[in-house]
Short mmCIF file of C-alpha atoms in Angstrom, two decimals:
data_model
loop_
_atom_site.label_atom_id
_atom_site.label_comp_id
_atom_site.label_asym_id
_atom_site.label_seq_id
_atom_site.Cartn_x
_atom_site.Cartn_y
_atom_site.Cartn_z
CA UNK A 1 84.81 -17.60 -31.03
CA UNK A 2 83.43 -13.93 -31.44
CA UNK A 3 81.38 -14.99 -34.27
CA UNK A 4 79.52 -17.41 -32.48
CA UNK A 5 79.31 -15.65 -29.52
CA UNK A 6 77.56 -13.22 -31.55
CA UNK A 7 75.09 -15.58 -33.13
CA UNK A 8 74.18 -17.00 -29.86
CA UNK A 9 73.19 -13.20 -28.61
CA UNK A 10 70.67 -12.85 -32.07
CA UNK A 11 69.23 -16.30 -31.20
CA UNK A 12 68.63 -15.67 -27.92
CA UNK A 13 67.23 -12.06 -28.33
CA UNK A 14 65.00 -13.08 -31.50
CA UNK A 15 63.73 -15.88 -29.23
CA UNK A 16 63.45 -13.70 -26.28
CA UNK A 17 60.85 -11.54 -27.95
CA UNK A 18 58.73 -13.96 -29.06
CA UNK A 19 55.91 -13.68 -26.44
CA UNK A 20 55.09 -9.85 -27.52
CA UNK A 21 54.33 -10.52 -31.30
CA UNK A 22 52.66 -13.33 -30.70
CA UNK A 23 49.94 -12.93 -27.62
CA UNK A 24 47.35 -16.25 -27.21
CA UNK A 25 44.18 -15.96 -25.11
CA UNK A 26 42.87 -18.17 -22.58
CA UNK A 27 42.03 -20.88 -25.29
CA UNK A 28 46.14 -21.07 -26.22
CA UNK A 29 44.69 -19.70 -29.75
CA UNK A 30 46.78 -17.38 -31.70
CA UNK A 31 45.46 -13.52 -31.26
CA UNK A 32 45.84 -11.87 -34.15
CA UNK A 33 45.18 -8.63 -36.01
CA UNK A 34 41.42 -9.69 -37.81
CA UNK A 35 38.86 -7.69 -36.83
CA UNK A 36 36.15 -9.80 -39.49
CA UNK A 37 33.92 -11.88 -37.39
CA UNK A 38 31.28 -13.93 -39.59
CA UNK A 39 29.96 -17.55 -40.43
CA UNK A 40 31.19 -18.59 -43.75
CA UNK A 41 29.52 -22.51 -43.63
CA UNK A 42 27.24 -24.31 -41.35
CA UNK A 43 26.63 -28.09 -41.67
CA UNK A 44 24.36 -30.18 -39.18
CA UNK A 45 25.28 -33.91 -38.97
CA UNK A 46 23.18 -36.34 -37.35
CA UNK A 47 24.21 -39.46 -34.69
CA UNK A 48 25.40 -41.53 -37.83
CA UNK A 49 27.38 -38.15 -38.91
CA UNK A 50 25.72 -37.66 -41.71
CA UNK A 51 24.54 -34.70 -43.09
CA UNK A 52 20.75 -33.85 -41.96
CA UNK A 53 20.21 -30.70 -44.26
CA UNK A 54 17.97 -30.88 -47.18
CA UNK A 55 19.82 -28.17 -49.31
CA UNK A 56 22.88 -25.70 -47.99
CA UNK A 57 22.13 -23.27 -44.76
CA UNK A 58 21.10 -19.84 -45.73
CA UNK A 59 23.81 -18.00 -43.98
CA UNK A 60 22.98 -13.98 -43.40
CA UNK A 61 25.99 -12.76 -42.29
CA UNK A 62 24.10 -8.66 -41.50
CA UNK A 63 21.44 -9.98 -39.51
CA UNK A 64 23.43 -13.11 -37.89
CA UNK A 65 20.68 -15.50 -39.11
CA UNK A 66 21.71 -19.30 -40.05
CA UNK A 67 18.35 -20.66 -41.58
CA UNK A 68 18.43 -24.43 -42.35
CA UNK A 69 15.67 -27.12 -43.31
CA UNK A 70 16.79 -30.51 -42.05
CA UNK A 71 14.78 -34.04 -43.48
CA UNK A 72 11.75 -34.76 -42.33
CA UNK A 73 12.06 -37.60 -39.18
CA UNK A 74 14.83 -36.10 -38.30
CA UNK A 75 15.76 -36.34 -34.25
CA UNK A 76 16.55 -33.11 -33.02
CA UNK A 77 17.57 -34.11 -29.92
CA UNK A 78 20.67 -35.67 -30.91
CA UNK A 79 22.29 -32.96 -33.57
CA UNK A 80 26.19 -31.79 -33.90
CA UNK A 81 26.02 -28.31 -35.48
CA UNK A 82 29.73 -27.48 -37.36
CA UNK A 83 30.51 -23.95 -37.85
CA UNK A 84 33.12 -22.72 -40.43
CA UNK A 85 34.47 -18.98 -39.24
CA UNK A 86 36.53 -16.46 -40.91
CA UNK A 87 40.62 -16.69 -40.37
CA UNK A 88 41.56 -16.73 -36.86
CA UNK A 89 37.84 -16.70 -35.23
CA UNK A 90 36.61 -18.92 -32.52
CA UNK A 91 33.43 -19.55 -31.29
CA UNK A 92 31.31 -19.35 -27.91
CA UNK A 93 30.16 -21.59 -26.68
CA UNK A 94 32.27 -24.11 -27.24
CA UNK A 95 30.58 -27.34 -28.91
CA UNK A 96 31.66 -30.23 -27.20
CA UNK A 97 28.74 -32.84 -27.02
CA UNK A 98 25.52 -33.48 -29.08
CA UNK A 99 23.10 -30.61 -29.24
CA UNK A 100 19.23 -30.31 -28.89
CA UNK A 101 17.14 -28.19 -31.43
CA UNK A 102 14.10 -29.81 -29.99
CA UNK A 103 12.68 -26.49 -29.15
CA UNK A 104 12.39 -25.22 -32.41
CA UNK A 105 10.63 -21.70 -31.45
CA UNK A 106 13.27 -20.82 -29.43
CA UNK A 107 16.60 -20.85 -31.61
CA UNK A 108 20.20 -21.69 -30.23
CA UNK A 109 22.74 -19.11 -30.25
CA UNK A 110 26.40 -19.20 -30.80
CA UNK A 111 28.84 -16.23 -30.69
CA UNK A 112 31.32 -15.58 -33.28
CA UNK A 113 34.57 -13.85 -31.46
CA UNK A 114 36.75 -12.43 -34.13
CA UNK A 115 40.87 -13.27 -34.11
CA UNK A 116 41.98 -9.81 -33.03
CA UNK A 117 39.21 -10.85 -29.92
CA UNK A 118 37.15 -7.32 -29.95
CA UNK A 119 34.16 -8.04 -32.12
CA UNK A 120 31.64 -10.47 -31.23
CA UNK A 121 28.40 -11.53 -33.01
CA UNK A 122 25.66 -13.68 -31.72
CA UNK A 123 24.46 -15.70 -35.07
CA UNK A 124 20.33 -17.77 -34.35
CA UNK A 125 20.15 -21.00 -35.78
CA UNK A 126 16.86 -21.52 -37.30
CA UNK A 127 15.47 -24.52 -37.84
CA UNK A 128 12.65 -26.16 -39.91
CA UNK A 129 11.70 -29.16 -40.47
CA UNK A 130 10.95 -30.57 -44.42
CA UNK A 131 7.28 -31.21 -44.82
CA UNK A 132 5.82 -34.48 -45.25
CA UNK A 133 3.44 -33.29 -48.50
CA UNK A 134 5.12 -30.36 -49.71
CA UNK B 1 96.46 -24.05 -29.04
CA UNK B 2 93.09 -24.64 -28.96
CA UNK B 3 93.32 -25.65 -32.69
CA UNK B 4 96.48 -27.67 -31.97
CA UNK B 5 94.93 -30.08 -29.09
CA UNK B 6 91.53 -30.03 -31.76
CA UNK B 7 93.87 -31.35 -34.86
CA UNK B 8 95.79 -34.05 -32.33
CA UNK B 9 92.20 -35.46 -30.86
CA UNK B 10 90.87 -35.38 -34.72
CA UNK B 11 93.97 -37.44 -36.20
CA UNK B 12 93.88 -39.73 -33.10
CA UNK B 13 89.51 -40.61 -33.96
CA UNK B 14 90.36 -40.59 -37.43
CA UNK B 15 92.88 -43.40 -36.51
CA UNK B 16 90.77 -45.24 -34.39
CA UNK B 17 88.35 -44.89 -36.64
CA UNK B 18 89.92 -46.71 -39.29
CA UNK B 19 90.84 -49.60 -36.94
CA UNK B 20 87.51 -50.00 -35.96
CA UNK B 21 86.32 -49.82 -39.78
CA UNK B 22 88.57 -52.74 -40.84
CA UNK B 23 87.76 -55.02 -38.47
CA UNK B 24 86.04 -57.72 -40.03
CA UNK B 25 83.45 -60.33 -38.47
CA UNK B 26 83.78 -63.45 -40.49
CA UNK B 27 79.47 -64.60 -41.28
CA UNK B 28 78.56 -68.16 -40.40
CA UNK B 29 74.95 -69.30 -41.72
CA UNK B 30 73.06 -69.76 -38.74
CA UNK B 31 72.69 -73.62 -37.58
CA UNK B 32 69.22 -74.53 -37.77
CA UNK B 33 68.34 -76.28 -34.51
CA UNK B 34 67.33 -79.67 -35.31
CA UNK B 35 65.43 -80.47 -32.50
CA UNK B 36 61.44 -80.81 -32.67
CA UNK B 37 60.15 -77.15 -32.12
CA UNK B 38 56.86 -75.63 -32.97
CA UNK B 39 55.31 -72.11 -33.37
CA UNK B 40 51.95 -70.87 -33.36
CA UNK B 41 49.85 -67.52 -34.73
CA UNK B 42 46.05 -66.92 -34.61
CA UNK B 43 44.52 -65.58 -37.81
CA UNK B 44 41.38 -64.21 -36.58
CA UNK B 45 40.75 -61.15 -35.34
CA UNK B 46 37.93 -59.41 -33.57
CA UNK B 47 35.76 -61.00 -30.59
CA UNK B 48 35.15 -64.34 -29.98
CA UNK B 49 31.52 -65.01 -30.83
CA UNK B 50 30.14 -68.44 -29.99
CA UNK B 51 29.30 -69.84 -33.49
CA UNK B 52 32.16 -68.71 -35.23
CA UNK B 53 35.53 -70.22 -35.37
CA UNK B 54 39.30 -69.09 -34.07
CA UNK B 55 41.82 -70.33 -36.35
CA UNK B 56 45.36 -71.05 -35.86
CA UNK B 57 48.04 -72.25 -37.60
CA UNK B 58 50.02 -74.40 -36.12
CA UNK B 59 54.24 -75.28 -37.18
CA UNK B 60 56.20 -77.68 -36.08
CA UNK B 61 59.53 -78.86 -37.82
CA UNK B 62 62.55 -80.98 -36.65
CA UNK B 63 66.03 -81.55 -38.47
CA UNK B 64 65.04 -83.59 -41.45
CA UNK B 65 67.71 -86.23 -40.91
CA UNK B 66 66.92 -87.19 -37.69
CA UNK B 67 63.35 -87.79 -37.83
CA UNK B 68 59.60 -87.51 -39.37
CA UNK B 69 56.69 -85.67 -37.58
CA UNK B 70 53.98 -88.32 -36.37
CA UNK B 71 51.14 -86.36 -34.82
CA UNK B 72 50.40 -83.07 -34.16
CA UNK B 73 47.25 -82.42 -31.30
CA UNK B 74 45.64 -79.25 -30.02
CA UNK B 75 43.54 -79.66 -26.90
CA UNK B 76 41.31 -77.18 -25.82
CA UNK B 77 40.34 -76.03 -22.20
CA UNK B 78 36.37 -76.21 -23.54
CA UNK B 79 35.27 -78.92 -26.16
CA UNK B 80 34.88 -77.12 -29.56
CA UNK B 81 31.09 -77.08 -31.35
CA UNK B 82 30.82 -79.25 -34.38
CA UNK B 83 33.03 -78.12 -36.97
CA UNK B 84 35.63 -77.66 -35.31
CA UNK B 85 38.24 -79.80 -36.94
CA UNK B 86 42.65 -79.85 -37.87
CA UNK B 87 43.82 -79.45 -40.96
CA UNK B 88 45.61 -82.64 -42.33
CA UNK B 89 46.96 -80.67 -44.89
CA UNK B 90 49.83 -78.63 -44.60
CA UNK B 91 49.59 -75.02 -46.28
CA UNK B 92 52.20 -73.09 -47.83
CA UNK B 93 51.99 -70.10 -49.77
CA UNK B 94 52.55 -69.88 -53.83
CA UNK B 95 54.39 -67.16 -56.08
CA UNK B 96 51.12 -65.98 -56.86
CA UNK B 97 49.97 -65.80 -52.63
CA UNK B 98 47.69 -68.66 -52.80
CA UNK B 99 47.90 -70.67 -50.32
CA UNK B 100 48.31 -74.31 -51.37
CA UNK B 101 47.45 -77.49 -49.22
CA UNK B 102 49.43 -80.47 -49.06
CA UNK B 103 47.86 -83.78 -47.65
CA UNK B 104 49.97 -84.72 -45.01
CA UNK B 105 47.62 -86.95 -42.90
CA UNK B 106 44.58 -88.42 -42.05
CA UNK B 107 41.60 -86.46 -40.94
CA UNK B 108 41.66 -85.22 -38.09
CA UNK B 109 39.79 -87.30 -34.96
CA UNK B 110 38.04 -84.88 -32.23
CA UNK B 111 37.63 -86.93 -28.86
CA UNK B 112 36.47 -84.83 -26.28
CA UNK B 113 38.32 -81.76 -26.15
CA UNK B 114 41.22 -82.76 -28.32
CA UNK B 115 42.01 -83.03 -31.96
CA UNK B 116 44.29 -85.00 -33.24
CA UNK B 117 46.25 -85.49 -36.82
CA UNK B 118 48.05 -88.73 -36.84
CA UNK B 119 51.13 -87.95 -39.83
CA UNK B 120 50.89 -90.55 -42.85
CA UNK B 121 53.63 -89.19 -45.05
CA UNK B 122 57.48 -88.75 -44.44
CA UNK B 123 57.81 -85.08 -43.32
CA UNK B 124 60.31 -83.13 -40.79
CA UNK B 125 57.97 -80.16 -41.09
CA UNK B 126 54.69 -78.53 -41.51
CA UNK B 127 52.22 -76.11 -40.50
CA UNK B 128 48.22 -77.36 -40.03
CA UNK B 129 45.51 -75.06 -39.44
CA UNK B 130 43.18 -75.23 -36.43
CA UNK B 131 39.52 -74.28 -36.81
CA UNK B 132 38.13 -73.91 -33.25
CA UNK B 133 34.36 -73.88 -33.21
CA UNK B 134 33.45 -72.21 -30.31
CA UNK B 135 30.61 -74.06 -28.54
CA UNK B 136 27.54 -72.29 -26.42
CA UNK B 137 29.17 -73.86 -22.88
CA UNK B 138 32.28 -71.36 -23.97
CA UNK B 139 30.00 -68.05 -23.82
CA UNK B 140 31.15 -65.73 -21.59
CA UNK B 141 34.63 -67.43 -20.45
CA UNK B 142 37.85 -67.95 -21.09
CA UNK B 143 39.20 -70.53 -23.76
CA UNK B 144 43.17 -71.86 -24.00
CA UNK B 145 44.42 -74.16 -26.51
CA UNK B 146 47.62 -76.55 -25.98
CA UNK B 147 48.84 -77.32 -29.24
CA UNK B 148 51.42 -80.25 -29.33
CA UNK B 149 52.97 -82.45 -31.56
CA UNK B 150 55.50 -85.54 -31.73
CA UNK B 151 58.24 -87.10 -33.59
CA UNK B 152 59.60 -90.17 -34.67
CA UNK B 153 62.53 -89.71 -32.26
CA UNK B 154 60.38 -89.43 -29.84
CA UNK B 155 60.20 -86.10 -28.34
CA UNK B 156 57.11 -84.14 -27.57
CA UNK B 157 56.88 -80.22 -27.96
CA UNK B 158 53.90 -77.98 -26.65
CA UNK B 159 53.08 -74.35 -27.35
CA UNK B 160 50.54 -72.91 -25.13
CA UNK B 161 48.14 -70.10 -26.77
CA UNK B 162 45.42 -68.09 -24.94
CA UNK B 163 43.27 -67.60 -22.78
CA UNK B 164 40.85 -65.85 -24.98
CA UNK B 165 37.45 -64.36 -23.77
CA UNK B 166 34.48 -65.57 -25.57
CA UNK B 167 32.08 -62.77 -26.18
CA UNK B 168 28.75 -63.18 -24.13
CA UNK B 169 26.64 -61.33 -27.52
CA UNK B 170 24.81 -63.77 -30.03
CA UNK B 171 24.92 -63.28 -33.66
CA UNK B 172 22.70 -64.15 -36.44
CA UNK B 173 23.11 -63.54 -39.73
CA UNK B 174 21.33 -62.85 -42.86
CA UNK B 175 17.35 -62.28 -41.87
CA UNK B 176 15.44 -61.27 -44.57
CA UNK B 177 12.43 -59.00 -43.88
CA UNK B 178 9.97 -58.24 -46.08
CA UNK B 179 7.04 -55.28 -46.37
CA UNK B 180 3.69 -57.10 -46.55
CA UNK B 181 4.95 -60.51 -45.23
CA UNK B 182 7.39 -61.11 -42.44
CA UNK B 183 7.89 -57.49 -41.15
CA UNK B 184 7.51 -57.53 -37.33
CA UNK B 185 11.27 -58.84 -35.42
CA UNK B 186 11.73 -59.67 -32.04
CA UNK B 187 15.07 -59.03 -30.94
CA UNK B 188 14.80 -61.33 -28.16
CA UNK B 189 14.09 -64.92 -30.88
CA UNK B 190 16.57 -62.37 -33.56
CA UNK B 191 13.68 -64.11 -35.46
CA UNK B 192 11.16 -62.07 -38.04
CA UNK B 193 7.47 -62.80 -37.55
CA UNK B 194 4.28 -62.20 -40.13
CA UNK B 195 1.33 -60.64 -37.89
CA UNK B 196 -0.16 -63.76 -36.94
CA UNK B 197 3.23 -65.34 -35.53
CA UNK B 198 4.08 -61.77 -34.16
CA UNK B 199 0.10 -62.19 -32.06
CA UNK B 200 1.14 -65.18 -30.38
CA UNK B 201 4.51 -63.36 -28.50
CA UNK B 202 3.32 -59.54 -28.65
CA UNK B 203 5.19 -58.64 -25.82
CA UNK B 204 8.51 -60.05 -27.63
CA UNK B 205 7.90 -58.06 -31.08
CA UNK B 206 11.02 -54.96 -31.13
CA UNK B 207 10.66 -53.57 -34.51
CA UNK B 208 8.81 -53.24 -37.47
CA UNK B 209 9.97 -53.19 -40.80
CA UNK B 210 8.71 -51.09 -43.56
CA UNK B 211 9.08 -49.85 -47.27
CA UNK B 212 7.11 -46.66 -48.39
CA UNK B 213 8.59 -44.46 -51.77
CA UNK B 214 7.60 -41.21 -50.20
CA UNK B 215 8.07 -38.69 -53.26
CA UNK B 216 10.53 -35.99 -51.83
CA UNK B 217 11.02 -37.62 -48.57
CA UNK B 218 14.10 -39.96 -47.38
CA UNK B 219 11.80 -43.06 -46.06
CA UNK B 220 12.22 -46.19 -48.31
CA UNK B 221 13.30 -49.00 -45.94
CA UNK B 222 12.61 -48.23 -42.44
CA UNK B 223 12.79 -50.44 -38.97
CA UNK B 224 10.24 -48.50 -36.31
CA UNK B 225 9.20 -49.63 -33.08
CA UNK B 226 5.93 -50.46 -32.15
CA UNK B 227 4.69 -47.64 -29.89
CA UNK B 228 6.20 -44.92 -33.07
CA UNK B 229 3.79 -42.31 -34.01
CA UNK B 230 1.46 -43.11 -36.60
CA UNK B 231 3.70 -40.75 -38.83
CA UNK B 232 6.24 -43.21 -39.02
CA UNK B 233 4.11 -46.29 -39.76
CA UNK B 234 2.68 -44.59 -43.49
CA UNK B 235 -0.14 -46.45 -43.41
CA UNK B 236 0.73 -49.84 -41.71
CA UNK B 237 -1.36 -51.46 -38.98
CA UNK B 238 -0.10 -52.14 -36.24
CA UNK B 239 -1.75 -54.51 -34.03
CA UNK B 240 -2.41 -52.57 -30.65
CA UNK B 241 -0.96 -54.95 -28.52
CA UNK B 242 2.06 -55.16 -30.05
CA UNK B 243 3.44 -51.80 -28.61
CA UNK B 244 6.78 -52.09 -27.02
CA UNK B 245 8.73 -49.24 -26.83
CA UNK B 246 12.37 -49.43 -28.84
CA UNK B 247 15.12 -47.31 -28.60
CA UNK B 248 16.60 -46.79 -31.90
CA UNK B 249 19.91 -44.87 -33.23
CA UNK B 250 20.85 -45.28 -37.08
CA UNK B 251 24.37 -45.99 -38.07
CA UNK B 252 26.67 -45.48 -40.59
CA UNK B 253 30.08 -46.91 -41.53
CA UNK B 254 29.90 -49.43 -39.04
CA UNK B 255 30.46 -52.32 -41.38
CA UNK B 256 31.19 -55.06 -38.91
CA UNK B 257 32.97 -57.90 -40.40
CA UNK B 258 30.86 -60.42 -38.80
CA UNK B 259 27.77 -59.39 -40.19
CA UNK B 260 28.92 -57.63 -43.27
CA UNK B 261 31.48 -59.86 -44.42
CA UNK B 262 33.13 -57.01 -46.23
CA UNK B 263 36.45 -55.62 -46.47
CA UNK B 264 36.49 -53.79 -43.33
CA UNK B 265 38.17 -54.58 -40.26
CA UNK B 266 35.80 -53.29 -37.91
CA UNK B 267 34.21 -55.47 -34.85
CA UNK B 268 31.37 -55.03 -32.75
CA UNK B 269 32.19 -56.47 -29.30
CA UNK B 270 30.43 -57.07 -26.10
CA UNK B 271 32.22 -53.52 -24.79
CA UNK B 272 30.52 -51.17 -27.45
CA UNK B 273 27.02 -52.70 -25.68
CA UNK B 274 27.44 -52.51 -22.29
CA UNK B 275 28.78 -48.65 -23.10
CA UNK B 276 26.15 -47.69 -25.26
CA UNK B 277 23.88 -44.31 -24.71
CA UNK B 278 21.31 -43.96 -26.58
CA UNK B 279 18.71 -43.00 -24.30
CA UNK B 280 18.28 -40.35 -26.52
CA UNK B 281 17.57 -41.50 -29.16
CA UNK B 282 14.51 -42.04 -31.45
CA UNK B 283 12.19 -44.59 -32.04
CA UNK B 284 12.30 -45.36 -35.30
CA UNK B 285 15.29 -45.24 -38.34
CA UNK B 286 14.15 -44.37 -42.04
CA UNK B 287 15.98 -43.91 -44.78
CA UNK B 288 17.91 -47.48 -44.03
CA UNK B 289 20.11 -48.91 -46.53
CA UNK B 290 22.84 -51.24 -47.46
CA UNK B 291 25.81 -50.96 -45.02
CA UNK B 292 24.00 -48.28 -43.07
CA UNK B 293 23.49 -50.13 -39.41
CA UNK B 294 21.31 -48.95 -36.30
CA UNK B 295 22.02 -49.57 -32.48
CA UNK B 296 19.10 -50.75 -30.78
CA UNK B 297 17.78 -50.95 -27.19
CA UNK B 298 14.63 -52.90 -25.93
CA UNK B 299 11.68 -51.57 -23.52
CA UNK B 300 13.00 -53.11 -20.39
CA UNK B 301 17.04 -52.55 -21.55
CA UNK B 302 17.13 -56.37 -20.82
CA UNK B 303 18.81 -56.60 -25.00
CA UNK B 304 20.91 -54.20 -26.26
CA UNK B 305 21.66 -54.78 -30.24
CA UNK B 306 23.27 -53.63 -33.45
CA UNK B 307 21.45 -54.46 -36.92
CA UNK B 308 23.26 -54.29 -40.10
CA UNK B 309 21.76 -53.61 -43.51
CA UNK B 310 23.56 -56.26 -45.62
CA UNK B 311 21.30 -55.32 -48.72
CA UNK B 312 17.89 -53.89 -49.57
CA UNK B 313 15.10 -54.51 -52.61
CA UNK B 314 13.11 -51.50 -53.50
CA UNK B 315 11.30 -53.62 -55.99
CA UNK B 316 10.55 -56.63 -53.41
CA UNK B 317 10.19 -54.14 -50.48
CA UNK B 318 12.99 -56.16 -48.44
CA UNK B 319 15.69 -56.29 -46.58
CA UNK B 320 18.42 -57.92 -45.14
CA UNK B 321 19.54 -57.81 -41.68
CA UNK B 322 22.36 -59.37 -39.51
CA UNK B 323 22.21 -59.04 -36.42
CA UNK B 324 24.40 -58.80 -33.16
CA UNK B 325 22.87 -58.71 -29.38
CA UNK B 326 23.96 -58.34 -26.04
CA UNK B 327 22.35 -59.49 -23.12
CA UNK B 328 22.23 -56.98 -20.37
#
């Protein structure tokens, strides 16, 4: 009867402390100990969720630049932009719902928050568009 | 004593146990009922689109000594279109899954709205396939079938199936559109027009089809409304007054079994039309080819369609279209 009494105390105290090793933030997402807050892929799928990229996004991770040719005729109103992040990142905003590129001069912004939550980076997506007579 | 009370209570299950264990339930094989009964299952799936049949198949079976089927009859709310028609053979299926048709009447006699197999063999079961054509007056509402049959002893069985909702879209299938030739499509006819034809209903002309090779660029096979910028046409003329104004979204991996007649179980149905947003979208869809689809909306919103790409011909610059459209 000791023994398991015993048991039952480890359980309960190993259980007990689980809310101080592992803290989540508003999102319910894990916060963790990464401080490395960068873009590692970037794909741009059209309303048939394909692929609308002519070759892979140029990606500079120092000046926070995502540079990426999409097909000539393409509609930029209707785009879904899909960001791969480090371990443990997250990204603001959120994308929840088709996004317009139609205004090419000005590019959109996202912000990369890293997993420990205390660097952010704000990465411009650049677009072009592939010329008809290259 | 805790451990003596915990041995006593385990000896007394263990006991019990064993009782329970070895008591035996003499099996009986189940006595067939030998009265006339019938089942029924529908085999198609997806909407109900006038045009196109339901089927069922239809069982019926009585206790062989006391009696032979004589008719079986399935009598729809709504007459059936021609074509529709059941099966006087009764199907079974083979080692190798084929299904294999015995004759076991004459062919069936539609009056009206019921369909009737009168039995000309000596058989206590069988299971005949109903092929429901469903008829224009059906679009839009609700269909039930009564299927019935008899025996020689006299009794009369019933098995009612539905109601089933017949889609309100049309389909039409396998329009071939070609470059030079019969390029300009009215989604209100689903018909493809050359220019002349396409002059005498301008206001009814949708889309435009179009081949260019554009070195470099994703074009090929294209469908482009009217009013698209002269970008988009590559070269094509364009009668001025033909310039309505289409709403255009390219698909892909939206093989709809209707149209496509593939492998995949996917439907298109009168829901996915009156839902649809694409007031976004473009007006025009290059790059188009087999099993790639695009969702279409007309000037005035009064059509609202889906085109499949069942194949395309770089070398005859065409391509073929089904098609699928909902009136709004």
């Amino acid at each position: 009867m000791k023994k398991y009494s015993i048991v039952l105390v480890i359980l309960v105290g190993l259980f007990g402390c689980g809310d101080d090793y592992y803290p989540v933030d508003e999102d319910g997402l894990l916060i963790t100990d990464r401080a490395e807050c960068f873009v590692s892929n970037f794909e741009l799928l059209d309303t048939d969720y394909q692929t609308v990229r002519t070759k892979n996004a140029v990606i500079d991770t120092v000046a926070q630049t995502i540079d990426v040719e999409v097909r000539w005729g393409t509609n930029l109103k209707r785009l879904w932009p899909q960001f791969t992040l480090v371990t443990d990142a997250k990204l603001d905003p959120k994308i929840t719902d088709w996004t317009d590129f139609t205004d090419i001069s000005s590019p959109r912004e996202w912000t990369v928050i890293s997993g420990n939550r205390k660097v952010k980076k704000t990465y411009s997506v650049n677009i072009t568009i592939q010329q008809l007579n290259p | 004593m805790c451990t003596k009370y915990y041995k006593i209570f385990l000896l007394t299950f263990s006991f019990g146990l064993l009782f329970i264990s070895c008591e035996s339930d003499e099996y009986s094989v189940p006595k067939a009922n030998t009265q006339l009964h019938n089942d029924v299952i529908k085999r198609t799936l997806g909407p109900n689109v006038v045009g196109l049949d339901i089927e069922f198949a239809y069982a019926m079976a009585l206790g062989c000594e006391r009696g032979h089927i004589v008719s079986a009859e399935v009598e729809a709310s709504i007459s059936g279109a021609t074509g529709t028609f059941l099966e006087h053979r009764s199907f079974h299926t083979d080692n190798g899954g084929n299904d294999v048709g015995v004759v076991v009447g004459e062919p069936s006699i539609t009056a009206e709205n019921t369909t009737k197999v009168i039995f000309s063999v000596d058989t206590c079961a069988a299971t005949l396939r109903y092929y429901y054509t469903i008829p224009e007056e059906a679009r839009g509402k609700s269909v039930t079938f009564t299927f019935s049959s008899t025996a020689s002893t006299g009794e009369r069985v019933s098995y009612q199936m539905g109601p089933y909702q017949i889609a309100k879209m049309n389909i039409e299938k396998d329009i071939v559109l070609s470059n030079d030739d019969k390029c300009f499509f009215s989604i209100a006819d689903m018909k493809v027009y050359d220019e002349a034809e396409a002059l005498q209903r301008t206001d009814k002309i949708d889309l435009v089809y179009l081949y260019r090779a554009i070195p470099g660029i994703a074009f090929d096979h294209a469908l482009v409304s009217p009013d698209v910028d002269a970008t988009f046409l590559q070269g094509k003329t364009v009668p001025s007054s033909i310039d309505n104004a289409t709403l255009i979204q390219r698909a892909f991996g939206l093989q709809d079994q209707h149209l496509a007649r593939l492998q995949f179980g996917i439907y298109v149905d009168d829901l996915d039309f009156q839902t649809l947003n694409i007031s976004d979208a473009s007006n025009y869809a290059i790059d188009l080819r087999a099993e790639y689809g695009a969702w279409i909306q007309t000037v005035d919103n009064k059509y609202r369609a889906y085109v499949y790409v069942n194949a395309v011909n770089n070398g005859d610059e065409t391509m073929t279209i089904s098609i699928k459209r909902y009136e709004m």
